[in-house]
Amino acid sequence: VSNGAALPSSVERLIEALSRLPGVGPRTAERLAFHLLRTPEPEALALAGAISAMRANTRPCAVCGHVSDEERCRICRDTSRDLGLLCVVEEALDLVAIERTGAFRGCYHVLNGALSPMSGIGPGQLRMKELFERIDAAAEGSPVREVIIATNPSPEGDVTLLYLQERLSAKVPSITSMARGLPFGADLQYADAVTILRSLEERRGVE
Ligand SMILES: [Zn+2]
């Protein structure tokens, strides 16, 4: 992405950084950069500050992998949550989408992706080991009764679902899936609350 010598290198650098964001092409990146050039300085710097502060003040929750500002995230610290009900999602944004319904009172586990043999993503690249260890550790105190596998309705989501079902069937009494309530190819994080609620309520055992 180059505009030749027409722009100062600092502007070029910002355009290049912006164009690496998802859904932002080179033309949009240019427009955003010029918008920031015209924006009052405090406002533009507030954006830079917000990015720095977010990166400095967040880390993955040590238990579930959700975005957190402490060692354990707000959900894992909430003692009213049902430890026996565990919902496995691909991304933290899927968790956010389910939380938006306000109907789920269990806990979560964020995998950070889905299995994809085509792209070489195996269990080792995801937070699978943490999930199995967590379920084993819970067996002592408050065992997990049900794992809801809320992977996306996609080929990768299905591979992940089957893998988890195979690995967890001996450890957990009930393994359910809510993917069937969502249209194939529709990401959980973009689904509306009513659709998510319905697929949660109509979750089925994985055969
Ligand atoms: Zn957590």
PDB file of C-alpha atoms and ligand atoms in Angstrom:
ATOM      1  CA  VAL A   1       0.000   0.000   0.000  1.00  0.00           C
ATOM      2  CA  SER A   2       1.844   3.076  -1.178  1.00  0.00           C
ATOM      3  CA  ASN A   3       0.772   6.525  -2.248  1.00  0.00           C
ATOM      4  CA  GLY A   4       4.171   7.301  -3.698  1.00  0.00           C
ATOM      5  CA  ALA A   5       5.813  10.403  -2.272  1.00  0.00           C
ATOM      6  CA  ALA A   6       2.537  12.282  -1.980  1.00  0.00           C
ATOM      7  CA  LEU A   7       2.166  11.878   1.799  1.00  0.00           C
ATOM      8  CA  PRO A   8       4.470  12.256   4.807  1.00  0.00           C
ATOM      9  CA  SER A   9       5.786   8.895   5.973  1.00  0.00           C
ATOM     10  CA  SER A  10       3.972   9.179   9.344  1.00  0.00           C
ATOM     11  CA  VAL A  11       0.647   9.373   7.507  1.00  0.00           C
ATOM     12  CA  GLU A  12       1.652   6.490   5.266  1.00  0.00           C
ATOM     13  CA  ARG A  13       2.473   4.450   8.330  1.00  0.00           C
ATOM     14  CA  LEU A  14      -0.914   5.036   9.905  1.00  0.00           C
ATOM     15  CA  ILE A  15      -2.707   4.196   6.649  1.00  0.00           C
ATOM     16  CA  GLU A  16      -0.768   0.955   6.438  1.00  0.00           C
ATOM     17  CA  ALA A  17      -1.569   0.053  10.062  1.00  0.00           C
ATOM     18  CA  LEU A  18      -5.261   0.838   9.600  1.00  0.00           C
ATOM     19  CA  SER A  19      -5.488  -1.175   6.390  1.00  0.00           C
ATOM     20  CA  ARG A  20      -4.428  -4.277   8.326  1.00  0.00           C
ATOM     21  CA  LEU A  21      -7.619  -4.096  10.411  1.00  0.00           C
ATOM     22  CA  PRO A  22     -10.342  -6.562   9.441  1.00  0.00           C
ATOM     23  CA  GLY A  23     -12.797  -5.171   6.934  1.00  0.00           C
ATOM     24  CA  VAL A  24     -10.692  -2.058   6.232  1.00  0.00           C
ATOM     25  CA  GLY A  25      -9.340  -1.750   2.719  1.00  0.00           C
ATOM     26  CA  PRO A  26      -6.677   0.754   1.557  1.00  0.00           C
ATOM     27  CA  ARG A  27      -9.237   3.399   0.542  1.00  0.00           C
ATOM     28  CA  THR A  28     -11.059   3.236   3.874  1.00  0.00           C
ATOM     29  CA  ALA A  29      -7.713   3.365   5.675  1.00  0.00           C
ATOM     30  CA  GLU A  30      -6.883   6.586   3.815  1.00  0.00           C
ATOM     31  CA  ARG A  31     -10.226   8.104   4.710  1.00  0.00           C
ATOM     32  CA  LEU A  32      -9.809   7.158   8.390  1.00  0.00           C
ATOM     33  CA  ALA A  33      -6.279   8.569   8.518  1.00  0.00           C
ATOM     34  CA  PHE A  34      -7.438  11.863   7.001  1.00  0.00           C
ATOM     35  CA  HIS A  35     -10.347  11.972   9.403  1.00  0.00           C
ATOM     36  CA  LEU A  36      -7.857  11.646  12.277  1.00  0.00           C
ATOM     37  CA  LEU A  37      -5.726  14.413  10.734  1.00  0.00           C
ATOM     38  CA  ARG A  38      -8.696  16.784  10.842  1.00  0.00           C
ATOM     39  CA  THR A  39      -9.963  15.631  14.272  1.00  0.00           C
ATOM     40  CA  PRO A  40      -9.055  17.911  17.224  1.00  0.00           C
ATOM     41  CA  GLU A  41      -5.774  16.628  18.659  1.00  0.00           C
ATOM     42  CA  PRO A  42      -7.089  15.570  22.126  1.00  0.00           C
ATOM     43  CA  GLU A  43      -9.723  13.414  20.466  1.00  0.00           C
ATOM     44  CA  ALA A  44      -7.258  11.740  18.131  1.00  0.00           C
ATOM     45  CA  LEU A  45      -4.831  11.130  20.980  1.00  0.00           C
ATOM     46  CA  ALA A  46      -7.652   9.712  23.115  1.00  0.00           C
ATOM     47  CA  LEU A  47      -8.015   6.972  20.509  1.00  0.00           C
ATOM     48  CA  ALA A  48      -4.303   6.185  20.673  1.00  0.00           C
ATOM     49  CA  GLY A  49      -4.513   6.265  24.468  1.00  0.00           C
ATOM     50  CA  ALA A  50      -7.480   3.909  24.520  1.00  0.00           C
ATOM     51  CA  ILE A  51      -5.577   1.365  22.432  1.00  0.00           C
ATOM     52  CA  SER A  52      -2.511   1.597  24.703  1.00  0.00           C
ATOM     53  CA  ALA A  53      -4.609   1.370  27.880  1.00  0.00           C
ATOM     54  CA  MET A  54      -6.554  -1.628  26.598  1.00  0.00           C
ATOM     55  CA  ARG A  55      -3.378  -3.502  25.763  1.00  0.00           C
ATOM     56  CA  ALA A  56      -1.732  -2.595  29.070  1.00  0.00           C
ATOM     57  CA  ASN A  57      -4.729  -3.469  31.248  1.00  0.00           C
ATOM     58  CA  THR A  58      -6.078  -6.697  29.820  1.00  0.00           C
ATOM     59  CA  ARG A  59      -4.973 -10.293  29.819  1.00  0.00           C
ATOM     60  CA  PRO A  60      -6.667 -13.632  29.242  1.00  0.00           C
ATOM     61  CA  CYS A  61      -8.541 -14.943  32.296  1.00  0.00           C
ATOM     62  CA  ALA A  62      -6.451 -17.682  33.894  1.00  0.00           C
ATOM     63  CA  VAL A  63      -9.524 -19.905  34.168  1.00  0.00           C
ATOM     64  CA  CYS A  64     -11.664 -19.442  31.054  1.00  0.00           C
ATOM     65  CA  GLY A  65      -9.524 -17.398  28.652  1.00  0.00           C
ATOM     66  CA  HIS A  66     -11.995 -14.499  28.431  1.00  0.00           C
ATOM     67  CA  VAL A  67     -10.640 -10.948  28.243  1.00  0.00           C
ATOM     68  CA  SER A  68      -9.982  -9.816  31.789  1.00  0.00           C
ATOM     69  CA  ASP A  69      -8.481  -6.972  33.814  1.00  0.00           C
ATOM     70  CA  GLU A  70      -7.588  -9.301  36.671  1.00  0.00           C
ATOM     71  CA  GLU A  71      -6.188 -12.804  36.915  1.00  0.00           C
ATOM     72  CA  ARG A  72      -9.739 -14.152  36.819  1.00  0.00           C
ATOM     73  CA  CYS A  73     -12.423 -12.478  34.738  1.00  0.00           C
ATOM     74  CA  ARG A  74     -15.628 -10.965  36.089  1.00  0.00           C
ATOM     75  CA  ILE A  75     -17.645 -14.075  35.196  1.00  0.00           C
ATOM     76  CA  CYS A  76     -15.224 -16.487  36.886  1.00  0.00           C
ATOM     77  CA  ARG A  77     -15.181 -14.247  39.981  1.00  0.00           C
ATOM     78  CA  ASP A  78     -18.994 -14.229  40.156  1.00  0.00           C
ATOM     79  CA  THR A  79     -19.877 -16.738  42.889  1.00  0.00           C
ATOM     80  CA  SER A  80     -23.524 -16.928  41.766  1.00  0.00           C
ATOM     81  CA  ARG A  81     -22.464 -18.644  38.536  1.00  0.00           C
ATOM     82  CA  ASP A  82     -23.216 -22.339  38.084  1.00  0.00           C
ATOM     83  CA  LEU A  83     -19.846 -24.109  37.969  1.00  0.00           C
ATOM     84  CA  GLY A  84     -21.496 -27.316  36.792  1.00  0.00           C
ATOM     85  CA  LEU A  85     -22.622 -25.795  33.500  1.00  0.00           C
ATOM     86  CA  LEU A  86     -19.815 -25.000  31.096  1.00  0.00           C
ATOM     87  CA  CYS A  87     -20.265 -23.361  27.706  1.00  0.00           C
ATOM     88  CA  VAL A  88     -17.386 -23.767  25.249  1.00  0.00           C
ATOM     89  CA  VAL A  89     -17.030 -21.003  22.642  1.00  0.00           C
ATOM     90  CA  GLU A  90     -14.531 -20.273  19.897  1.00  0.00           C
ATOM     91  CA  GLU A  91     -13.960 -16.596  20.647  1.00  0.00           C
ATOM     92  CA  ALA A  92     -14.481 -14.192  23.536  1.00  0.00           C
ATOM     93  CA  LEU A  93     -16.901 -12.267  21.297  1.00  0.00           C
ATOM     94  CA  ASP A  94     -19.139 -15.348  21.177  1.00  0.00           C
ATOM     95  CA  LEU A  95     -19.200 -15.278  24.978  1.00  0.00           C
ATOM     96  CA  VAL A  96     -20.132 -11.602  24.850  1.00  0.00           C
ATOM     97  CA  ALA A  97     -23.006 -12.422  22.471  1.00  0.00           C
ATOM     98  CA  ILE A  98     -24.346 -15.126  24.800  1.00  0.00           C
ATOM     99  CA  GLU A  99     -23.954 -12.872  27.855  1.00  0.00           C
ATOM    100  CA  ARG A 100     -25.997 -10.216  26.067  1.00  0.00           C
ATOM    101  CA  THR A 101     -29.044 -12.492  26.298  1.00  0.00           C
ATOM    102  CA  GLY A 102     -28.759 -12.404  30.100  1.00  0.00           C
ATOM    103  CA  ALA A 103     -30.162 -15.936  30.225  1.00  0.00           C
ATOM    104  CA  PHE A 104     -27.045 -18.014  30.776  1.00  0.00           C
ATOM    105  CA  ARG A 105     -25.866 -18.446  34.377  1.00  0.00           C
ATOM    106  CA  GLY A 106     -23.137 -21.019  33.830  1.00  0.00           C
ATOM    107  CA  CYS A 107     -19.437 -20.509  33.112  1.00  0.00           C
ATOM    108  CA  TYR A 108     -17.475 -20.395  29.877  1.00  0.00           C
ATOM    109  CA  HIS A 109     -14.355 -21.686  28.231  1.00  0.00           C
ATOM    110  CA  VAL A 110     -12.850 -19.753  25.320  1.00  0.00           C
ATOM    111  CA  LEU A 111     -10.909 -21.913  22.850  1.00  0.00           C
ATOM    112  CA  ASN A 112      -9.379 -19.033  20.851  1.00  0.00           C
ATOM    113  CA  GLY A 113     -10.464 -20.534  17.559  1.00  0.00           C
ATOM    114  CA  ALA A 114     -11.663 -23.781  16.055  1.00  0.00           C
ATOM    115  CA  LEU A 115      -9.922 -26.890  14.788  1.00  0.00           C
ATOM    116  CA  SER A 116      -9.012 -26.565  11.136  1.00  0.00           C
ATOM    117  CA  PRO A 117      -7.048 -29.420   9.601  1.00  0.00           C
ATOM    118  CA  MET A 118      -6.922 -27.422   6.327  1.00  0.00           C
ATOM    119  CA  SER A 119      -5.126 -24.482   7.978  1.00  0.00           C
ATOM    120  CA  GLY A 120      -3.054 -26.683  10.238  1.00  0.00           C
ATOM    121  CA  ILE A 121      -4.837 -25.665  13.443  1.00  0.00           C
ATOM    122  CA  GLY A 122      -4.836 -28.625  15.780  1.00  0.00           C
ATOM    123  CA  PRO A 123      -5.792 -29.035  19.437  1.00  0.00           C
ATOM    124  CA  GLY A 124      -2.335 -27.769  20.470  1.00  0.00           C
ATOM    125  CA  GLN A 125      -3.017 -24.327  18.982  1.00  0.00           C
ATOM    126  CA  LEU A 126      -6.242 -23.947  20.963  1.00  0.00           C
ATOM    127  CA  ARG A 127      -7.012 -23.848  24.674  1.00  0.00           C
ATOM    128  CA  MET A 128      -8.041 -27.519  24.683  1.00  0.00           C
ATOM    129  CA  LYS A 129      -5.576 -28.774  27.264  1.00  0.00           C
ATOM    130  CA  GLU A 130      -6.748 -26.059  29.663  1.00  0.00           C
ATOM    131  CA  LEU A 131     -10.334 -27.226  29.149  1.00  0.00           C
ATOM    132  CA  PHE A 132      -9.598 -30.883  29.896  1.00  0.00           C
ATOM    133  CA  GLU A 133      -7.477 -30.007  32.924  1.00  0.00           C
ATOM    134  CA  ARG A 134     -10.139 -27.677  34.198  1.00  0.00           C
ATOM    135  CA  ILE A 135     -12.853 -30.341  33.944  1.00  0.00           C
ATOM    136  CA  ASP A 136     -10.593 -32.913  35.625  1.00  0.00           C
ATOM    137  CA  ALA A 137      -9.789 -30.496  38.445  1.00  0.00           C
ATOM    138  CA  ALA A 138     -13.479 -29.648  38.941  1.00  0.00           C
ATOM    139  CA  ALA A 139     -14.330 -33.337  39.389  1.00  0.00           C
ATOM    140  CA  GLU A 140     -12.920 -33.107  42.932  1.00  0.00           C
ATOM    141  CA  GLY A 141     -15.085 -30.206  44.155  1.00  0.00           C
ATOM    142  CA  SER A 142     -17.971 -29.086  41.952  1.00  0.00           C
ATOM    143  CA  PRO A 143     -18.002 -31.403  38.942  1.00  0.00           C
ATOM    144  CA  VAL A 144     -19.132 -30.246  35.512  1.00  0.00           C
ATOM    145  CA  ARG A 145     -22.588 -31.754  34.785  1.00  0.00           C
ATOM    146  CA  GLU A 146     -23.028 -30.405  31.310  1.00  0.00           C
ATOM    147  CA  VAL A 147     -20.783 -28.993  28.619  1.00  0.00           C
ATOM    148  CA  ILE A 148     -22.575 -26.920  26.001  1.00  0.00           C
ATOM    149  CA  ILE A 149     -20.491 -26.804  22.856  1.00  0.00           C
ATOM    150  CA  ALA A 150     -21.281 -23.465  21.251  1.00  0.00           C
ATOM    151  CA  THR A 151     -18.893 -23.574  18.312  1.00  0.00           C
ATOM    152  CA  ASN A 152     -19.974 -21.822  15.134  1.00  0.00           C
ATOM    153  CA  PRO A 153     -22.139 -23.668  12.618  1.00  0.00           C
ATOM    154  CA  SER A 154     -19.270 -24.104  10.138  1.00  0.00           C
ATOM    155  CA  PRO A 155     -17.091 -27.004   8.958  1.00  0.00           C
ATOM    156  CA  GLU A 156     -14.409 -25.995  11.509  1.00  0.00           C
ATOM    157  CA  GLY A 157     -17.006 -25.619  14.244  1.00  0.00           C
ATOM    158  CA  ASP A 158     -18.342 -29.095  13.483  1.00  0.00           C
ATOM    159  CA  VAL A 159     -14.882 -30.695  13.544  1.00  0.00           C
ATOM    160  CA  THR A 160     -14.278 -29.028  16.904  1.00  0.00           C
ATOM    161  CA  LEU A 161     -17.652 -30.190  18.209  1.00  0.00           C
ATOM    162  CA  LEU A 162     -16.975 -33.818  17.302  1.00  0.00           C
ATOM    163  CA  TYR A 163     -13.473 -33.715  18.732  1.00  0.00           C
ATOM    164  CA  LEU A 164     -14.739 -32.304  22.028  1.00  0.00           C
ATOM    165  CA  GLN A 165     -17.585 -34.788  22.169  1.00  0.00           C
ATOM    166  CA  GLU A 166     -15.097 -37.636  21.730  1.00  0.00           C
ATOM    167  CA  ARG A 167     -12.704 -36.290  24.332  1.00  0.00           C
ATOM    168  CA  LEU A 168     -15.305 -35.303  26.924  1.00  0.00           C
ATOM    169  CA  SER A 169     -17.896 -38.090  26.757  1.00  0.00           C
ATOM    170  CA  ALA A 170     -16.097 -40.108  29.443  1.00  0.00           C
ATOM    171  CA  LYS A 171     -15.606 -37.081  31.698  1.00  0.00           C
ATOM    172  CA  VAL A 172     -18.952 -35.241  31.579  1.00  0.00           C
ATOM    173  CA  PRO A 173     -22.478 -36.718  31.994  1.00  0.00           C
ATOM    174  CA  SER A 174     -24.106 -34.464  29.388  1.00  0.00           C
ATOM    175  CA  ILE A 175     -22.652 -32.921  26.250  1.00  0.00           C
ATOM    176  CA  THR A 176     -24.962 -30.667  24.277  1.00  0.00           C
ATOM    177  CA  SER A 177     -24.708 -28.453  21.221  1.00  0.00           C
ATOM    178  CA  MET A 178     -26.504 -25.228  20.415  1.00  0.00           C
ATOM    179  CA  ALA A 179     -25.097 -24.881  16.907  1.00  0.00           C
ATOM    180  CA  ARG A 180     -28.137 -26.518  15.316  1.00  0.00           C
ATOM    181  CA  GLY A 181     -30.365 -23.571  16.138  1.00  0.00           C
ATOM    182  CA  LEU A 182     -28.214 -21.214  14.084  1.00  0.00           C
ATOM    183  CA  PRO A 183     -28.203 -21.097  10.294  1.00  0.00           C
ATOM    184  CA  PHE A 184     -25.139 -22.805   8.811  1.00  0.00           C
ATOM    185  CA  GLY A 185     -22.332 -20.330   8.219  1.00  0.00           C
ATOM    186  CA  ALA A 186     -23.814 -17.743  10.602  1.00  0.00           C
ATOM    187  CA  ASP A 187     -21.315 -16.803  13.285  1.00  0.00           C
ATOM    188  CA  LEU A 188     -22.588 -16.913  16.831  1.00  0.00           C
ATOM    189  CA  GLN A 189     -21.159 -13.486  17.583  1.00  0.00           C
ATOM    190  CA  TYR A 190     -23.320 -11.881  14.891  1.00  0.00           C
ATOM    191  CA  ALA A 191     -26.525 -13.683  15.851  1.00  0.00           C
ATOM    192  CA  ASP A 192     -29.262 -11.721  17.579  1.00  0.00           C
ATOM    193  CA  ALA A 193     -30.169 -12.361  21.207  1.00  0.00           C
ATOM    194  CA  VAL A 194     -33.477 -14.077  20.368  1.00  0.00           C
ATOM    195  CA  THR A 195     -31.762 -16.573  18.054  1.00  0.00           C
ATOM    196  CA  ILE A 196     -29.058 -17.293  20.627  1.00  0.00           C
ATOM    197  CA  LEU A 197     -31.636 -17.701  23.385  1.00  0.00           C
ATOM    198  CA  ARG A 198     -33.642 -20.130  21.290  1.00  0.00           C
ATOM    199  CA  SER A 199     -30.635 -22.257  20.351  1.00  0.00           C
ATOM    200  CA  LEU A 200     -29.590 -22.284  24.015  1.00  0.00           C
ATOM    201  CA  GLU A 201     -33.028 -23.458  25.117  1.00  0.00           C
ATOM    202  CA  GLU A 202     -33.259 -26.023  22.330  1.00  0.00           C
ATOM    203  CA  ARG A 203     -29.772 -27.402  22.773  1.00  0.00           C
ATOM    204  CA  ARG A 204     -29.512 -31.102  22.112  1.00  0.00           C
ATOM    205  CA  GLY A 205     -27.310 -33.926  23.176  1.00  0.00           C
ATOM    206  CA  VAL A 206     -24.426 -34.602  20.802  1.00  0.00           C
ATOM    207  CA  GLU A 207     -24.573 -38.099  19.345  1.00  0.00           C
TER     208      GLU A 207
HETATM  209 ZN    ZN B   1     -12.844 -16.310  33.316  1.00  0.00          ZN
END
